[in-house]
PDB file of C-alpha atoms and ligand atoms in Angstrom:
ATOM      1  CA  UNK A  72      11.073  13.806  14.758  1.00  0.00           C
ATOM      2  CA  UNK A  73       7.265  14.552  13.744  1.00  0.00           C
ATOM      3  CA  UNK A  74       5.464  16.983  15.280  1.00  0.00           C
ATOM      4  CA  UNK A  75       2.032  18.932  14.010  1.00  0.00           C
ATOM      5  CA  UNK A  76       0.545  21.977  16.090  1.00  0.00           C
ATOM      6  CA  UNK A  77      -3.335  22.631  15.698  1.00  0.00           C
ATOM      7  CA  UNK A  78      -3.114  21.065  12.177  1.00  0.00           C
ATOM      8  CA  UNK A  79      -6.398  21.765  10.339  1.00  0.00           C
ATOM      9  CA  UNK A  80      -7.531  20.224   6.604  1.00  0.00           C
ATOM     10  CA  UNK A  81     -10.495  21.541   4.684  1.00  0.00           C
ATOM     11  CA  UNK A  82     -11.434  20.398   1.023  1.00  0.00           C
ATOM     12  CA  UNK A  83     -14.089  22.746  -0.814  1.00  0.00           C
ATOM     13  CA  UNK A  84     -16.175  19.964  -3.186  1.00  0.00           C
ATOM     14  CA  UNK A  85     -18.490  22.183  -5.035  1.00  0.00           C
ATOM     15  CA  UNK A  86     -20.471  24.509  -2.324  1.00  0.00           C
ATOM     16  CA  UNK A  87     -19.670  21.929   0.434  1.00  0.00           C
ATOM     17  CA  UNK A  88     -16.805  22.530   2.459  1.00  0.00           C
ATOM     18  CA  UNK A  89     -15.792  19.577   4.182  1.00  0.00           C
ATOM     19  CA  UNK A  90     -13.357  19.944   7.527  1.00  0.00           C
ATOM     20  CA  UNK A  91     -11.001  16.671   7.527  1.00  0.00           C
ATOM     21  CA  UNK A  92      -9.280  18.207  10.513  1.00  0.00           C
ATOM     22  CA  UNK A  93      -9.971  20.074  12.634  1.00  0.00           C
ATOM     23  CA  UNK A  94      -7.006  21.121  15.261  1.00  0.00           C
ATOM     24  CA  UNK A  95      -4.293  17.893  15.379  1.00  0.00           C
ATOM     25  CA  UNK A  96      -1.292  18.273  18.204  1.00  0.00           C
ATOM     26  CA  UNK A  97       0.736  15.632  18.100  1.00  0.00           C
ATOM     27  CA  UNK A  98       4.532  15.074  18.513  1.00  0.00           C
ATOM     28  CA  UNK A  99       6.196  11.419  17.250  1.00  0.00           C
ATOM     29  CA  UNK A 100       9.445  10.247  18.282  1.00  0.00           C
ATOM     30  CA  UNK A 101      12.630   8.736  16.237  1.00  0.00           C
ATOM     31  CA  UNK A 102      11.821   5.180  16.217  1.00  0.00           C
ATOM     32  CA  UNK A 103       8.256   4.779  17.643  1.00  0.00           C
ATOM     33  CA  UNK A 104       5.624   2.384  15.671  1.00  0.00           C
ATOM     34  CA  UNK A 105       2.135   4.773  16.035  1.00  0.00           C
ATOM     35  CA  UNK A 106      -0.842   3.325  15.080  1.00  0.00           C
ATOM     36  CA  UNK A 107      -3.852   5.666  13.951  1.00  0.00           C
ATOM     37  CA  UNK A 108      -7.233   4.263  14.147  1.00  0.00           C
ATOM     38  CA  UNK A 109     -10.375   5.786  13.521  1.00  0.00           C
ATOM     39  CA  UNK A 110     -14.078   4.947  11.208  1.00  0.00           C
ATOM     40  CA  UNK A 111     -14.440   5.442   7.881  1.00  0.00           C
ATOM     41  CA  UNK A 112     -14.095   9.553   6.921  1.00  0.00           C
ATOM     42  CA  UNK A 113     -11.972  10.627  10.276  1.00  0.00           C
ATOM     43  CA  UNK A 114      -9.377  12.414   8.667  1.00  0.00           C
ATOM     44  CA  UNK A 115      -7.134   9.201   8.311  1.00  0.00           C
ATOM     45  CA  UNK A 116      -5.597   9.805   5.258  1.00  0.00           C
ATOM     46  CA  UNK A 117      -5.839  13.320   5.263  1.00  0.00           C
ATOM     47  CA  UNK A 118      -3.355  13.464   7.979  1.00  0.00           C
ATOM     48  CA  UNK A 119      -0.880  10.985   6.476  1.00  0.00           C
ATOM     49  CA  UNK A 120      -0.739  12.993   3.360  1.00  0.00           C
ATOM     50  CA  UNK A 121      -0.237  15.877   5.297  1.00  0.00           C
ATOM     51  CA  UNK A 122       2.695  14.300   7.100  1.00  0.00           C
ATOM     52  CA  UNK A 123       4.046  13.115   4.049  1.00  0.00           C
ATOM     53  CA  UNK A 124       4.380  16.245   2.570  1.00  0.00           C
ATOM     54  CA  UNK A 125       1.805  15.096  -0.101  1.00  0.00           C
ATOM     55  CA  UNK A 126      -0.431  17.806   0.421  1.00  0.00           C
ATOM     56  CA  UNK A 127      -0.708  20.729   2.575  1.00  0.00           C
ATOM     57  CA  UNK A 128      -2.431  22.049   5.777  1.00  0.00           C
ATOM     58  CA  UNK A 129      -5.784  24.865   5.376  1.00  0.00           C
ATOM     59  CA  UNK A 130      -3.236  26.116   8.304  1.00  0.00           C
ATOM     60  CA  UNK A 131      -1.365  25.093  11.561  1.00  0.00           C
ATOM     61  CA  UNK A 132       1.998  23.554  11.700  1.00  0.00           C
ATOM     62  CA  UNK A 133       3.927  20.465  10.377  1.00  0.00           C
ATOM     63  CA  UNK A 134       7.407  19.581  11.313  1.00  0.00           C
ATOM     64  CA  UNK A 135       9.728  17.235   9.660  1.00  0.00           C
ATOM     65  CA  UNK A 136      12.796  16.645  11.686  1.00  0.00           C
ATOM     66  CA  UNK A 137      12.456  20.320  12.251  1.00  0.00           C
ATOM     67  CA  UNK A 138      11.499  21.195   8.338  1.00  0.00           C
ATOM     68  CA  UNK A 139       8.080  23.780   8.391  1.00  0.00           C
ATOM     69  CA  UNK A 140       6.216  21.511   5.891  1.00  0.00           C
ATOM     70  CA  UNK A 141       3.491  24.066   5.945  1.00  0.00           C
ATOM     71  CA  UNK A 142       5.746  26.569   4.423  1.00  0.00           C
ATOM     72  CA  UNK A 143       7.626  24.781   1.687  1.00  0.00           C
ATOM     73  CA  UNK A 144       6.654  25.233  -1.671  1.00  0.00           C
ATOM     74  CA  UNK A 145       6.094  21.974  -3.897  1.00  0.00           C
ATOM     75  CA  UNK A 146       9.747  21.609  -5.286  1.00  0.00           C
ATOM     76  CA  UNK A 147      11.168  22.080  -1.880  1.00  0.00           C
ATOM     77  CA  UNK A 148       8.321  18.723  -0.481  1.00  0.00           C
ATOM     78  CA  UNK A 149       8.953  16.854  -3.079  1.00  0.00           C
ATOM     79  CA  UNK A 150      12.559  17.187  -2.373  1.00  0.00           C
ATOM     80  CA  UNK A 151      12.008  16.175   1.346  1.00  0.00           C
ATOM     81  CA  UNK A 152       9.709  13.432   0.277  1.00  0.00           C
ATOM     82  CA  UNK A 153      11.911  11.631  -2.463  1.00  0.00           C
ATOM     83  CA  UNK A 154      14.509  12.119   0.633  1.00  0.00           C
ATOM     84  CA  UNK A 155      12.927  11.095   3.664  1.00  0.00           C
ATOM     85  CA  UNK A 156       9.552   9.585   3.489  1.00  0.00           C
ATOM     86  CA  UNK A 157       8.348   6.389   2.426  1.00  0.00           C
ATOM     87  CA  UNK A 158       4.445   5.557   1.692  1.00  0.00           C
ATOM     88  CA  UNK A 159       3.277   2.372   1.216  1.00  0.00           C
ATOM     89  CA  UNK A 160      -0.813   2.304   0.382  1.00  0.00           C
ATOM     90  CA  UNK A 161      -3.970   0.065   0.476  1.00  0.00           C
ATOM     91  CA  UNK A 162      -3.510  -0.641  -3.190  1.00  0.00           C
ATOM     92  CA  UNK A 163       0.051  -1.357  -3.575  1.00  0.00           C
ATOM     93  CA  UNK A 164       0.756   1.210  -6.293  1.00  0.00           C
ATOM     94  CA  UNK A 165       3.021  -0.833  -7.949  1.00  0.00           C
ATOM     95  CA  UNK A 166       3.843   0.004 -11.736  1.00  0.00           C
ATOM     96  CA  UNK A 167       2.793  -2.942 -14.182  1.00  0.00           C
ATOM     97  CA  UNK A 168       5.016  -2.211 -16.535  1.00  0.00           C
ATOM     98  CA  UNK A 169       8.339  -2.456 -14.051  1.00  0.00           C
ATOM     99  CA  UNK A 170       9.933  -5.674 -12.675  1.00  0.00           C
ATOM    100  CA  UNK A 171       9.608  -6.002  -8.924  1.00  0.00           C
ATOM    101  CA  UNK A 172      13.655  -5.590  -8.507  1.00  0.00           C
ATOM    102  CA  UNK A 173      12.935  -2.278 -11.026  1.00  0.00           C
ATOM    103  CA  UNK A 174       9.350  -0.940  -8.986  1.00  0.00           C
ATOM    104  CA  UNK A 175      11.570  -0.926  -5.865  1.00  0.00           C
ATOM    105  CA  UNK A 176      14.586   0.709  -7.280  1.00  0.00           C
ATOM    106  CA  UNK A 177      12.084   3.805  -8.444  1.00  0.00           C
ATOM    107  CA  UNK A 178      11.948   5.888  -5.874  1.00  0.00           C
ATOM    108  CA  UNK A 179      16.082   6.464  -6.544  1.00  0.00           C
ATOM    109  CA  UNK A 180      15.390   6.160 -10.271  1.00  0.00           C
ATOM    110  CA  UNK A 181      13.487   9.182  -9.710  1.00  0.00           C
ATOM    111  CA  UNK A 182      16.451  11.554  -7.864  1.00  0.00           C
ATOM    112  CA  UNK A 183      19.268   9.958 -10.210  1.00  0.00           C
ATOM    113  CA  UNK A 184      20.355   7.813  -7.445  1.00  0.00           C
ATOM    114  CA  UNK A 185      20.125   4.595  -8.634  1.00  0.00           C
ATOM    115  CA  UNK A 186      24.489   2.430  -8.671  1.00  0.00           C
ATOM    116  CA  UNK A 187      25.597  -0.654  -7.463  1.00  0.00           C
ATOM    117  CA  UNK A 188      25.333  -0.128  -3.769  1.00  0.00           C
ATOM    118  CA  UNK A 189      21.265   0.807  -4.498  1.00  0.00           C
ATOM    119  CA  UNK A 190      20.948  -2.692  -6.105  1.00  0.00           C
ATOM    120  CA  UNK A 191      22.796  -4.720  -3.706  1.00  0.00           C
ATOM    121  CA  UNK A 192      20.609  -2.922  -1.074  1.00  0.00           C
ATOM    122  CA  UNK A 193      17.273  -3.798  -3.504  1.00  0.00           C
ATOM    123  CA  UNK A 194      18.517  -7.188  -3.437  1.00  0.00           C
ATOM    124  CA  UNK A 195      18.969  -7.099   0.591  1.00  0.00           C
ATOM    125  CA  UNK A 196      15.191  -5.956   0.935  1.00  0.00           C
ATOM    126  CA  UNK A 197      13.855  -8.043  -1.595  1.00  0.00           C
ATOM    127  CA  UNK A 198      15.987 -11.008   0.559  1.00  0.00           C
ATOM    128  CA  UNK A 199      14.311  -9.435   3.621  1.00  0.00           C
ATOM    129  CA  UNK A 200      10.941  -9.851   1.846  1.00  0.00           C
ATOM    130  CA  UNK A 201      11.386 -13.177   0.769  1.00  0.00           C
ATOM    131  CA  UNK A 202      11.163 -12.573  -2.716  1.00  0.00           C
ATOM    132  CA  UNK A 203      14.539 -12.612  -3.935  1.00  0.00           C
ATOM    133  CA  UNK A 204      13.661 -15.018  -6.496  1.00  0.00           C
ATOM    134  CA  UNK A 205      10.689 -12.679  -7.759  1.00  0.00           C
ATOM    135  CA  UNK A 206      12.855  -9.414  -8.334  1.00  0.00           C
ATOM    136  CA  UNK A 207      12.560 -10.044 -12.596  1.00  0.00           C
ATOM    137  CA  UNK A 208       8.663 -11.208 -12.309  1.00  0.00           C
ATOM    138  CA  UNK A 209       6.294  -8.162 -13.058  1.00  0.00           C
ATOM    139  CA  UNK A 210       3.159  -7.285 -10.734  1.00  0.00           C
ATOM    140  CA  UNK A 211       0.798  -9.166 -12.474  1.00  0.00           C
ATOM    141  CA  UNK A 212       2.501 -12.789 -11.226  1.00  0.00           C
ATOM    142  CA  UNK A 213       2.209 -11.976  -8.029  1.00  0.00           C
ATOM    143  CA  UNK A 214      -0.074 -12.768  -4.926  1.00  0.00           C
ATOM    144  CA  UNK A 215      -2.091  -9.497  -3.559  1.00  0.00           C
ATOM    145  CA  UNK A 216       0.350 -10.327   0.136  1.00  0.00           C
ATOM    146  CA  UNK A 217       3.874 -10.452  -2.444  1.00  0.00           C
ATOM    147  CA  UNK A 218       3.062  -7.305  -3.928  1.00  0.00           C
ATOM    148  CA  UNK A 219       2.376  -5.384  -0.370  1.00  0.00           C
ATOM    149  CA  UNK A 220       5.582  -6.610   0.665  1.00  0.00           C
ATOM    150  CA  UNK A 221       7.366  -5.868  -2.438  1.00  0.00           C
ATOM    151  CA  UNK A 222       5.838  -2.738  -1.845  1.00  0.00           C
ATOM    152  CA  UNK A 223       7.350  -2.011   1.331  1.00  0.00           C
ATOM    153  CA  UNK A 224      10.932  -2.752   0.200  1.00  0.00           C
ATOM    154  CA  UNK A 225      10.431  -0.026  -2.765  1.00  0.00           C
ATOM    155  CA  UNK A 226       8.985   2.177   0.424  1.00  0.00           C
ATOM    156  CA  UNK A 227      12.125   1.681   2.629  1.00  0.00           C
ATOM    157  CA  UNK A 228      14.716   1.198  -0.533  1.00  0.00           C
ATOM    158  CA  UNK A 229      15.924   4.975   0.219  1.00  0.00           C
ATOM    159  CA  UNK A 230      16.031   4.753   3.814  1.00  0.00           C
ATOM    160  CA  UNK A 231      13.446   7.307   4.592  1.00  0.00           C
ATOM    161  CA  UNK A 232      13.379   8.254   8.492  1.00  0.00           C
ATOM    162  CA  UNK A 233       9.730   7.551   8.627  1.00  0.00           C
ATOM    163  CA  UNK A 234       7.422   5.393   6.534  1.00  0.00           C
ATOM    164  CA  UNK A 235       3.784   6.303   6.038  1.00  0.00           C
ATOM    165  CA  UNK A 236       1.209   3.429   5.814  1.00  0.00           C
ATOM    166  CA  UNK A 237      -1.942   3.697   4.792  1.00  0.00           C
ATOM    167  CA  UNK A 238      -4.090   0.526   5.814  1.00  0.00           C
ATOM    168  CA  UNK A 239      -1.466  -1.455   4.166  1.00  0.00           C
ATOM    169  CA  UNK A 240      -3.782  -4.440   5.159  1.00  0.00           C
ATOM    170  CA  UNK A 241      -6.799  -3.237   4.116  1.00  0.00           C
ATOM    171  CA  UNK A 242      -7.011  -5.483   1.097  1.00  0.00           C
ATOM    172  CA  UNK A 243      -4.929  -8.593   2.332  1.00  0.00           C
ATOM    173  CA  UNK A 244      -6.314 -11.815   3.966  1.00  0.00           C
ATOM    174  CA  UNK A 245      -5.473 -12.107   7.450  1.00  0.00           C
ATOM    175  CA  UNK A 246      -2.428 -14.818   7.138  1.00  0.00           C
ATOM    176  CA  UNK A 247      -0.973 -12.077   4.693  1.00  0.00           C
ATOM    177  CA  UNK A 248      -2.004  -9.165   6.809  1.00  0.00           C
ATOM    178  CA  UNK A 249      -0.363 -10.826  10.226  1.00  0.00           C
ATOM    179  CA  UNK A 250       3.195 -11.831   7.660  1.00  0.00           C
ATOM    180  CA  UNK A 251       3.159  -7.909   6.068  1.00  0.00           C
ATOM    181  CA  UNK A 252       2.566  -6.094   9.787  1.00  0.00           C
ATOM    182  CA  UNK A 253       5.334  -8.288  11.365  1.00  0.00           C
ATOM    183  CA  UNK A 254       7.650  -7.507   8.195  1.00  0.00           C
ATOM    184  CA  UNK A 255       6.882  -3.631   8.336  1.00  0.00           C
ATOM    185  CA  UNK A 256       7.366  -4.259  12.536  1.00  0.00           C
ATOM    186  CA  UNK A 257      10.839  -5.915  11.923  1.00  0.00           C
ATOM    187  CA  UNK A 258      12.054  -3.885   9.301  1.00  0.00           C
ATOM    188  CA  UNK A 259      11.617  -0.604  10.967  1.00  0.00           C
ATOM    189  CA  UNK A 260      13.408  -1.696  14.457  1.00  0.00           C
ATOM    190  CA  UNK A 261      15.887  -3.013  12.112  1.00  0.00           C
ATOM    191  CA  UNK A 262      16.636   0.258   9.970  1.00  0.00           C
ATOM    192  CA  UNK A 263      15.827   2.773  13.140  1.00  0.00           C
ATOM    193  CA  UNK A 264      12.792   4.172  10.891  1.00  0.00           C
ATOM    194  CA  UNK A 265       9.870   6.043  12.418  1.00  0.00           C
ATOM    195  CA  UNK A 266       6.296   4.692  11.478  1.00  0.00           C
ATOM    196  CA  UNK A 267       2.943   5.859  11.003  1.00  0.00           C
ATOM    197  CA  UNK A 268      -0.020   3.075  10.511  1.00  0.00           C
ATOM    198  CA  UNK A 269      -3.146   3.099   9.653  1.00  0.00           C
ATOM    199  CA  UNK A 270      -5.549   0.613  10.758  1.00  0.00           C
ATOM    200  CA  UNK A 271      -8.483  -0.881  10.416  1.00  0.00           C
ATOM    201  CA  UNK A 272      -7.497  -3.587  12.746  1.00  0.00           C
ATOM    202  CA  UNK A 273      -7.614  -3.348  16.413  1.00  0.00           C
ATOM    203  CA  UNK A 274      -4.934  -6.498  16.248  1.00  0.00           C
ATOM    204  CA  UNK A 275      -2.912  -4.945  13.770  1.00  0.00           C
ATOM    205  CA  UNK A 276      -2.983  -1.490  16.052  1.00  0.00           C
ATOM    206  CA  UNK A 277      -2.575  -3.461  19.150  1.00  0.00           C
ATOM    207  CA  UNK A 278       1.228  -4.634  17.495  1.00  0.00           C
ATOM    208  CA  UNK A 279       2.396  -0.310  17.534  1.00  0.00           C
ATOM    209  CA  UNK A 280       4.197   1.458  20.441  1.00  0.00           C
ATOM    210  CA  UNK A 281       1.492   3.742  20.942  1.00  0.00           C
ATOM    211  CA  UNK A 282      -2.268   4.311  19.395  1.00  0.00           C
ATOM    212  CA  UNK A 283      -3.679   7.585  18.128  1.00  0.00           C
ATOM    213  CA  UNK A 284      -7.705   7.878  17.660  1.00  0.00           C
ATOM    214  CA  UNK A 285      -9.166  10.261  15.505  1.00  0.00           C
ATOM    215  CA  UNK A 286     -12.723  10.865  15.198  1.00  0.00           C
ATOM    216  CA  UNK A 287     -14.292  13.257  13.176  1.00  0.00           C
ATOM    217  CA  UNK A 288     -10.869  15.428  12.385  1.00  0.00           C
ATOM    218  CA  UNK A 289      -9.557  15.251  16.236  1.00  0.00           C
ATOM    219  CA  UNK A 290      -7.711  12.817  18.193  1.00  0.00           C
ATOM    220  CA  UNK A 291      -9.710  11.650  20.187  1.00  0.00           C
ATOM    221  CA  UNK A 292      -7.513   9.204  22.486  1.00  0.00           C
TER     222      UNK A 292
HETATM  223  N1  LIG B 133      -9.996  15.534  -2.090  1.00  0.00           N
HETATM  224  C1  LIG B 133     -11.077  15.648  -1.300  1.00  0.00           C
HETATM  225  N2  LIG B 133     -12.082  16.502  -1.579  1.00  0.00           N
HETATM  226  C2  LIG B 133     -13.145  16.634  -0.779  1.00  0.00           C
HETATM  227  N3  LIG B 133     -13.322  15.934   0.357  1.00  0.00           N
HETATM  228  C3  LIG B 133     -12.362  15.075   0.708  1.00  0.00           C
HETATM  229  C4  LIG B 133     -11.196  14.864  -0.096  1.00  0.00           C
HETATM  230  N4  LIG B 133     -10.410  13.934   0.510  1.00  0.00           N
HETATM  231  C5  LIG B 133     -11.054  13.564   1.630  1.00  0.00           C
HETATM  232  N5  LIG B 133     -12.224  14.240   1.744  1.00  0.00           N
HETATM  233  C6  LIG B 133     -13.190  14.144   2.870  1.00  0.00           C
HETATM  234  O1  LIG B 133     -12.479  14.407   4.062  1.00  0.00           O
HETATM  235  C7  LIG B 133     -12.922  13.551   5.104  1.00  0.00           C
HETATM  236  C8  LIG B 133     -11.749  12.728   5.625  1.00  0.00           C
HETATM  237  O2  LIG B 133     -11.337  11.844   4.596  1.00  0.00           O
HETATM  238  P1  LIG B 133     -10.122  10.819   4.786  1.00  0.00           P
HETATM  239  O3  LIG B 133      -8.966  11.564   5.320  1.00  0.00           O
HETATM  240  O4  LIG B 133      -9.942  10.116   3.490  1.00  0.00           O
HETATM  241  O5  LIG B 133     -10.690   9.828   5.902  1.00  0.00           O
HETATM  242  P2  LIG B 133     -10.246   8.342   6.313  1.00  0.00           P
HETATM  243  O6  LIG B 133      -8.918   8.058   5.676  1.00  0.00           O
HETATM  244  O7  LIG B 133     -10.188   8.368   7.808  1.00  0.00           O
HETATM  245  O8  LIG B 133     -11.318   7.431   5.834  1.00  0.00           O
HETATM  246  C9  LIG B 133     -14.033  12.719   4.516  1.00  0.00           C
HETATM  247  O9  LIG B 133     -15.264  13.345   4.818  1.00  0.00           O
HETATM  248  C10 LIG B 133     -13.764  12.762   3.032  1.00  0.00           C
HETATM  249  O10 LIG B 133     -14.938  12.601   2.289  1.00  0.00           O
HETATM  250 MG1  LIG B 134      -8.310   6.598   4.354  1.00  0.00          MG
END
């Protein structure tokens, strides 16, 4: 469903050029739970936004459920990304302003898509989050672990076919870390949805189908 041929990343910062990756092959399949691991500066997050069709490749190939990511312009990704990816980040992301019922309804605000069925289906996640009885409190009530799992039912609220995480732990405790893994775990077998992790945390990347080390810009293992 994913698959990237000699996928390389470099970022000009001033008269530096930095190579974030340098030559990724890799194929996921429908349904697998891949864990990418790696230090600090790997290429991590590089790659995710390059899967997510947040940014794109210095050259090589992405493919989307058979979409050429790498040769779409900007409308056309955002498209595909409002459609079939959902990202869930370190830092939550959520908007202050926005109820938790409203900051998971947003991603269908955004395409118009928003009726009855979306909210019952808010309502389901939220009930699969356990914070039914939080969907009118704003961001600010809640604990850091609430708002990464509100998070991921605003991340799966469209039904994307794979979700992107980016160290979705990374600024939990561990009680909140192990409840948030096992929820993003459950909900994906649940809803047949693809997933991409990253980790800090050998346990965390120990929980995935399959592990994918990067260091330096290549996969390593
Ligand atoms: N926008 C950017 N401009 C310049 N360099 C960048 C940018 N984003 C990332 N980098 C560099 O690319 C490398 C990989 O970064 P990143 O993908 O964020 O790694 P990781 O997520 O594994 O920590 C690092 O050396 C980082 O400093
Ligand atoms: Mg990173």
């Amino acid at each position: 469903m994913l698959e990237t041929r000699d996928l390389h990343k470099s970022y000009q910062a001033g008269e530096a050029r930095v190579d974030a990756l340098r030559g990724i092959t890799l194929k996921i399949l429908a349904g697998e739970i891949v864990a990418i691991t790696g230090p600090s500066g790997c290429g991590k997050s590089t790659l995710l936004h390059l899967l997510g069709a947040l940014d794109t490749p210095t050259s090589g190939q992405v493919y989307l459920e058979g979409h050429p990511l790498h040769s779409l312009n900007d409308d056309k990704l955002t498209a595909l990304r409002r459609l079939k990816i959902g990202f869930v980040f370190q830092f939550f992301h959520l908007l202050p302003t926005l109820t938790v019922e409203e900051n998971v309804l947003l991603p269908l605000l955004l395409s118009g898509r928003v009726n009855p069925l979306a909210r019952a289906r808010a309502h389901d996640l939220l009930t699969s989050v356990q914070l039914a009885d939080r969907s009118h409190h704003r961001p600010h009530q809640l604990s850091g672990g609430q708002l990464q799992r509100a998070a991921i039912a605003r991340a799966l609220i469209h039904q994307p076919s794979i979700l992107l995480a980016d160290e979705p732990t990374g600024n939990l405790d561990s009680a909140s870390s192990n409840a948030v893994i096992e929820l993003i775990t459950r909900l994906a077998r649940k809803e047949k949805t693809t997933v991409l992790l990253v980790t800090h945390s050998q346990s965390v990347a120990a929980t995935a189908d399959r592990q994918i080390q990067l260091v330096d810009g290549r996969i390593q293992s």
